[in-house]
Tab-separated table of C-alpha atoms in Angstrom:
chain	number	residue	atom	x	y	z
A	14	UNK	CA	-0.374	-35.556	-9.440
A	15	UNK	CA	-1.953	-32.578	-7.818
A	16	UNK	CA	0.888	-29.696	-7.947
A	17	UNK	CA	-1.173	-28.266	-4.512
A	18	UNK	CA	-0.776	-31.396	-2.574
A	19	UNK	CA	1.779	-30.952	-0.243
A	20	UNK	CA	3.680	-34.293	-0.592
A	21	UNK	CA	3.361	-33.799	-4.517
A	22	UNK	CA	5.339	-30.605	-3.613
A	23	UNK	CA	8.346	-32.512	-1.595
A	24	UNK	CA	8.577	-34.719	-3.993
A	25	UNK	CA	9.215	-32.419	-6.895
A	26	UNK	CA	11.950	-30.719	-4.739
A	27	UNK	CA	13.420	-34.069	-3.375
A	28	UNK	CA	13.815	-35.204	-6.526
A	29	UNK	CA	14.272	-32.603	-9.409
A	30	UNK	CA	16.788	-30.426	-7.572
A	31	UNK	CA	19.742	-32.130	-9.027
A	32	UNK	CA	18.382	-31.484	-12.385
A	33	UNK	CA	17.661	-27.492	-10.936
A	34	UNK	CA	21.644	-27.600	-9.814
A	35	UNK	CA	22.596	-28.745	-13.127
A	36	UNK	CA	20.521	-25.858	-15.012
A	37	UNK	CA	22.191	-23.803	-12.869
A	38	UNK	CA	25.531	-24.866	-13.283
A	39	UNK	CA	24.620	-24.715	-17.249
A	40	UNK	CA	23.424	-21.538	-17.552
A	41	UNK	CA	25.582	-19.950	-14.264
A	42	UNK	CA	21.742	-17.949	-14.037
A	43	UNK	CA	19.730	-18.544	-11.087
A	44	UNK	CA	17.496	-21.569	-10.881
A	45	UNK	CA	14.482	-22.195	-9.439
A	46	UNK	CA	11.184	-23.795	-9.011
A	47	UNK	CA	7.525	-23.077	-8.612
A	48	UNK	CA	4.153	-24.155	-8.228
A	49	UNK	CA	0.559	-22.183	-8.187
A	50	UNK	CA	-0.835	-20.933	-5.234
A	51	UNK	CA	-4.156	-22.763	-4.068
A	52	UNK	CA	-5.762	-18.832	-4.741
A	53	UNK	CA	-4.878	-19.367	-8.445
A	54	UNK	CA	-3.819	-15.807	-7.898
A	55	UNK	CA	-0.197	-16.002	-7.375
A	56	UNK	CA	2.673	-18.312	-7.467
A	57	UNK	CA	4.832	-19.824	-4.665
A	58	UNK	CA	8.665	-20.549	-5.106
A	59	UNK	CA	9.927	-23.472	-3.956
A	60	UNK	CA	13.320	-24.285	-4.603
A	61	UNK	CA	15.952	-21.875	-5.548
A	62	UNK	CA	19.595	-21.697	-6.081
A	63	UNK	CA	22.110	-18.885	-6.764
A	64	UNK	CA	23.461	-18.437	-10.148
A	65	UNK	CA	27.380	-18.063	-10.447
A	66	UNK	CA	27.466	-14.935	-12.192
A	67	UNK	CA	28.814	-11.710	-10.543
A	68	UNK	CA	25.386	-10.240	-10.646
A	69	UNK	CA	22.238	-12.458	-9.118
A	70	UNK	CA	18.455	-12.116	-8.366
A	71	UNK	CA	17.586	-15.273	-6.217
A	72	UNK	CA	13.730	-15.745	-5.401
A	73	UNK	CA	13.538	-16.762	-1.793
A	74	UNK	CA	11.644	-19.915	-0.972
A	75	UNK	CA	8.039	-19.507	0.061
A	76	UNK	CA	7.988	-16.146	-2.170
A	77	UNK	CA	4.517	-15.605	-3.519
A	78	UNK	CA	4.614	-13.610	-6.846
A	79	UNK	CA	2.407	-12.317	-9.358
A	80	UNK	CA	1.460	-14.496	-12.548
A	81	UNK	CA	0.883	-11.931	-15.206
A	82	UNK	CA	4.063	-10.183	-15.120
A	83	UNK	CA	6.676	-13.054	-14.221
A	84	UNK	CA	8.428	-15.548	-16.683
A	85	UNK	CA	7.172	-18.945	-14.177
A	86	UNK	CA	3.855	-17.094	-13.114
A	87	UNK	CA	3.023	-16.621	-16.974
A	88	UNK	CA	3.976	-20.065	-17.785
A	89	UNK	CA	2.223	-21.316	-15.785
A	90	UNK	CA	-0.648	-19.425	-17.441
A	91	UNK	CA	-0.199	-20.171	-20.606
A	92	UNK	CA	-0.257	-24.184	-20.375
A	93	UNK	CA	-3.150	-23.767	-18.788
A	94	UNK	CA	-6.720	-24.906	-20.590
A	95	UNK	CA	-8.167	-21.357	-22.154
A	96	UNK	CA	-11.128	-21.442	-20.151
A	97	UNK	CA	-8.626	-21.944	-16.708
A	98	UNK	CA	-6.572	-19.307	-17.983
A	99	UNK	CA	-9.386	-16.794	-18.688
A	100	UNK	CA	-10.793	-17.278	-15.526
A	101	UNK	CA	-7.702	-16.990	-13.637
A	102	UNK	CA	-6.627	-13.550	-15.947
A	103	UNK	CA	-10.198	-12.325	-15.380
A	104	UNK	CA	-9.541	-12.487	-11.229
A	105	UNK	CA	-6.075	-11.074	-11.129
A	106	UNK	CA	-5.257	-7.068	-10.264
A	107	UNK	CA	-2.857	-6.937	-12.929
A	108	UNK	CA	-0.862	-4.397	-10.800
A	109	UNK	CA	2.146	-2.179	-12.923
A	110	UNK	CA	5.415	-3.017	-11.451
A	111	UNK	CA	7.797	-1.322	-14.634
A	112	UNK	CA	6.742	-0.199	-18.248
A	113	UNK	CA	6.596	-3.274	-19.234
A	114	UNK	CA	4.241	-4.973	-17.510
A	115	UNK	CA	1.097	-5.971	-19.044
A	116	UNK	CA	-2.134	-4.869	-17.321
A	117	UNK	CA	-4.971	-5.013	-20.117
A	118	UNK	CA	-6.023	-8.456	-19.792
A	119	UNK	CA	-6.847	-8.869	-23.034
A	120	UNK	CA	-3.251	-8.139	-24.364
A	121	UNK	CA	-2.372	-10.307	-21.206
A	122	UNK	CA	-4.517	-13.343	-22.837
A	123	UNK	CA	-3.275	-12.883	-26.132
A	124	UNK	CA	0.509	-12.627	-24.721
A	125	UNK	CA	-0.448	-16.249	-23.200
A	126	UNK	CA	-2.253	-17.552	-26.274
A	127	UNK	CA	1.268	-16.638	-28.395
A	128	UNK	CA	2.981	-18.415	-25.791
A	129	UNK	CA	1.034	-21.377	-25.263
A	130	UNK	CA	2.736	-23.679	-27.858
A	131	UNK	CA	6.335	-22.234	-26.909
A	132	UNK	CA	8.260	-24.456	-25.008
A	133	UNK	CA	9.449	-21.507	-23.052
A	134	UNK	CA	8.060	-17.926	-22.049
A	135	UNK	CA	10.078	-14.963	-21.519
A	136	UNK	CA	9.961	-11.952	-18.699
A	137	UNK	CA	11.617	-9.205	-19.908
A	138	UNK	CA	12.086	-6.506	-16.787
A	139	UNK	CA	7.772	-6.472	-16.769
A	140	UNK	CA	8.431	-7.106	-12.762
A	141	UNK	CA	11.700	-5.939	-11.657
A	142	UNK	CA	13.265	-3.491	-14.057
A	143	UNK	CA	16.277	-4.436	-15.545
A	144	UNK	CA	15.643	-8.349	-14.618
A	145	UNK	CA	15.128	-11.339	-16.799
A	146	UNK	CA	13.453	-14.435	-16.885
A	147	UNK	CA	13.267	-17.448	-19.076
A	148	UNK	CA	10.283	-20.171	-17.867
A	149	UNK	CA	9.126	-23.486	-18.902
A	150	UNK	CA	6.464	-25.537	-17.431
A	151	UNK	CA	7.065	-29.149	-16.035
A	152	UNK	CA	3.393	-30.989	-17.210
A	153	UNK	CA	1.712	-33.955	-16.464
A	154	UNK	CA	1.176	-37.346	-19.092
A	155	UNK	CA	-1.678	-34.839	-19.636
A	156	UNK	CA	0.339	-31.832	-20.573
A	157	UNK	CA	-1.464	-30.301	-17.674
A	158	UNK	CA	0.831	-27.725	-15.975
A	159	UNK	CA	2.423	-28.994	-12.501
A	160	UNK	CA	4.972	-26.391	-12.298
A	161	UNK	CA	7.052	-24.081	-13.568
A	162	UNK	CA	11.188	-23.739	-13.553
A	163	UNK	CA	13.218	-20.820	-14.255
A	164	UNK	CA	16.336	-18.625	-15.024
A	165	UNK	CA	16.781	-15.280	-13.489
A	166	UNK	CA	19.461	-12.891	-13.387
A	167	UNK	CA	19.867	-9.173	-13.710
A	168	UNK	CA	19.673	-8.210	-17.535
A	169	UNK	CA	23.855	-7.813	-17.646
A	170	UNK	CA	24.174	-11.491	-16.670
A	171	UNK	CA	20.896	-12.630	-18.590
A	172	UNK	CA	20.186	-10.438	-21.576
A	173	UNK	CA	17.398	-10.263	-23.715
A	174	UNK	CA	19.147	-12.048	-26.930
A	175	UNK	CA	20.152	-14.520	-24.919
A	176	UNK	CA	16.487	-15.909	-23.503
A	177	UNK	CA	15.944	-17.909	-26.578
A	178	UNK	CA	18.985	-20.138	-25.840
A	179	UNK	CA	18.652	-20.144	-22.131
A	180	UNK	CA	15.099	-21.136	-22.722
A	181	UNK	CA	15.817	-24.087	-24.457
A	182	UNK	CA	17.710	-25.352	-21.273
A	183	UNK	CA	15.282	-24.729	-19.155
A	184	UNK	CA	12.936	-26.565	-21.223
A	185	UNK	CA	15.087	-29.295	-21.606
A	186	UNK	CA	15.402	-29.321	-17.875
A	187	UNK	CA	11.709	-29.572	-17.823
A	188	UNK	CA	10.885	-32.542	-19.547
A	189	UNK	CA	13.498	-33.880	-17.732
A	190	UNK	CA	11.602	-32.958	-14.418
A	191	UNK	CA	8.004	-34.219	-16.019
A	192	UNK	CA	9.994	-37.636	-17.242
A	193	UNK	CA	11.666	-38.272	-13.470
A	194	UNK	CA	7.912	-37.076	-11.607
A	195	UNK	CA	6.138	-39.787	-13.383
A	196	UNK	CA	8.611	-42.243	-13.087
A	197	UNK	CA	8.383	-41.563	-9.284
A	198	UNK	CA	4.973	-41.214	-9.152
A	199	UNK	CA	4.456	-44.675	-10.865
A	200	UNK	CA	6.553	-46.650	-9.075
């Protein structure tokens, strides 16, 4: 499955979004999906629904956002091969958007290193202040990265003691994605 492949694309949507509803009816945290951009250099969203909570941050679909300093864009990093991912950090402006972003790629790469045999990956306000994220990535048989799903809300609705147990739905909701992809994919 090649996550750039158009088709490959459709038929992550067409068939995972039930699975994205339910992690959003779980969690009541925005829930979406995304895939890296052919540049390697950003990410592209494409699915996302609105959480139920009273406060919200919903991607919009077709967004292109920055992989060092977002909870789907880092995940996507992380699962990565080392030599991918160093060649991919070593490319990217690793612009400041808050405090917390990271922009020293070597703390970047050793951020991703931590976080490459997590199940999950955490943004904590590093693009939007007061924002958080929770990622996971959906892989391949190969545990090759083929995209990444999410929860986002503002930091009142999604705070940062609670990413550990949001993550673990969302990387539930992963393998659940990978499992139904290569059932569809080998059928």
């Amino acid at each position: 499955m090649d996550s750039l492949d158009p088709k490959f694309q459709t038929l992550l949507v067409e068939n995972c979004l039930d699975l994205l509803a339910g992690l959003r009816d779980k969690t009541r945290l925005t829930a979406a999906i995304a895939v890296l951009a052919e540049d390697a250099a950003h990410g592209i969203v494409l699915a996302s629904l609105p959480g139920m909570a009273d406060h919200g941050y919903v991607p919009r679909v077709g967004f292109r956002f920055h992989l060092h300093c977002t909870a789907p864009g880092k995940a996507l990093l992380a699962r990565l091969a080392p030599s991918a991912r160093l060649r991919i950090v070593e490319k990217l402006e690793l612009k400041r958007f808050t405090k917390q972003t990271l922009c020293d790629p070597r703390a970047l790469l050793e951020h991703l290193e931590t976080y490459s045999q997590h199940s999950f990956i955490p943004d904590v306000g590093e693009y939007v202040e007061g924002v958080n994220c929770v990622a996971s990535c959906i892989c391949d048989g190969d545990e090759h990265p083929l995209a990444a799903v999410w929860v986002t809300s503002l930091a009142v609705e999604l705070p940062e003691e609670q990413l550990a147990q949001h993550g673990q739905y969302v990387r539930a909701t992963a393998k659940e994605m990978a499992v139904r992809l290569l059932n569809v994919s080998s059928s």
